Short mmCIF file of C-alpha atoms in Angstrom, two decimals:
data_model
loop_
_atom_site.label_atom_id
_atom_site.label_comp_id
_atom_site.label_asym_id
_atom_site.label_seq_id
_atom_site.Cartn_x
_atom_site.Cartn_y
_atom_site.Cartn_z
CA MET A 283 -1.58 -5.43 -7.62
CA VAL A 284 -3.89 -4.58 -4.67
CA VAL A 285 -2.55 -2.13 -2.10
CA ASN A 286 -4.03 -2.85 1.37
CA SER A 287 -2.31 -1.01 3.94
CA SER A 288 -0.89 2.60 4.37
CA ARG A 289 2.49 1.15 4.71
CA GLN A 290 2.24 -0.44 1.18
CA LYS A 291 1.03 2.97 -0.29
CA LEU A 292 3.99 4.56 1.36
CA CYS A 293 6.40 2.19 0.05
CA ILE A 294 5.13 2.58 -3.51
CA ALA A 295 5.27 6.35 -3.25
CA LEU A 296 8.85 6.19 -1.92
CA GLU A 297 9.83 3.93 -4.77
CA GLY A 298 8.26 5.98 -7.30
CA SER A 299 9.99 9.32 -6.13
CA CYS A 300 13.51 7.39 -5.96
CA VAL A 301 12.85 6.29 -9.64
CA PHE A 302 11.70 9.89 -10.60
CA PHE A 303 14.93 11.38 -9.05
CA ALA A 304 17.04 8.84 -10.58
CA LEU A 305 15.70 9.67 -14.07
CA LEU A 306 16.18 13.32 -13.41
CA GLY A 307 19.81 12.76 -12.58
CA ALA A 308 20.23 10.88 -15.57
CA THR A 309 18.73 13.64 -17.71
CA VAL A 310 20.92 16.30 -16.18
CA ALA A 311 23.93 14.14 -17.22
CA VAL A 312 22.74 13.64 -20.83
CA ALA A 313 20.86 16.82 -21.61
CA GLY A 314 22.19 19.42 -19.16
CA ASP A 315 22.83 21.79 -22.07
CA SER A 316 19.41 21.65 -23.52
CA SER A 317 16.58 24.15 -23.30
CA LEU A 318 15.05 21.96 -20.50
CA PHE A 319 17.63 23.45 -18.13
CA ALA A 320 17.99 26.81 -19.64
CA THR A 321 16.56 28.59 -16.60
CA TRP A 322 19.25 26.72 -14.35
CA ASN A 323 22.14 27.35 -16.70
CA THR A 324 21.32 30.98 -16.91
CA ALA A 325 21.24 31.34 -13.29
CA LEU A 326 24.33 29.43 -12.70
CA GLY A 327 26.10 31.46 -15.32
CA GLN A 328 25.07 34.67 -13.82
CA ALA A 329 26.08 33.43 -10.35
CA LEU A 330 29.62 32.19 -11.40
CA TYR A 331 30.50 34.49 -14.27
CA GLY A 332 28.30 37.44 -13.97
CA ALA A 333 26.96 36.73 -17.57
CA PRO A 334 23.86 34.80 -18.56
CA ALA A 335 26.09 32.15 -20.38
CA PHE A 336 29.16 30.17 -19.60
CA PRO A 337 32.22 30.98 -21.46
CA GLN A 338 32.79 29.14 -24.59
CA ASP A 339 36.32 27.80 -23.57
CA LEU A 340 34.79 25.94 -20.62
CA GLY A 341 32.43 23.92 -22.67
CA ASP A 342 34.28 20.59 -22.23
CA LEU A 343 34.74 21.17 -18.42
CA ARG A 344 31.04 22.06 -18.20
CA ALA A 345 30.09 18.85 -19.91
CA VAL A 346 32.17 16.83 -17.49
CA LEU A 347 30.80 18.64 -14.46
CA LEU A 348 27.19 17.98 -15.80
CA ALA A 349 27.91 14.19 -16.27
CA ILE A 350 29.50 13.93 -12.69
CA LEU A 351 26.59 15.88 -11.19
CA GLY A 352 23.82 13.97 -13.00
CA GLY A 353 25.56 10.56 -12.48
CA SER A 354 25.90 11.26 -8.77
CA ILE A 355 22.24 12.22 -8.49
CA ALA A 356 21.10 9.10 -10.46
CA GLY A 357 23.52 6.64 -8.49
CA LYS A 358 22.28 8.05 -5.10
CA TRP A 359 18.53 7.71 -5.91
CA THR A 360 19.22 4.24 -7.47
CA ALA A 361 20.95 3.13 -4.50
CA ALA A 362 18.00 4.51 -2.24
CA TRP A 363 15.51 2.75 -4.59
CA PHE A 364 17.22 -0.68 -3.89
CA LEU A 365 17.26 0.14 -0.14
CA ALA A 366 13.59 1.14 0.20
#
């Protein structure tokens, strides 16, 4: 595909960023407990509970919240992609 104008380049960049953030949201939903998000999980545990980890009895709630957060991010950026 040949890109001729700066508007086309901007549209391609916007579509690329929408797809990137949609994939990031899906990754949060699926792998929010992984080492990929360890820094974020530690900071969040420290801010909410004063400890570097979440309490074990909140594991199911945390999984649901990560799924909602990731799904919301992915859905918003997918919609933005289709509107771009």
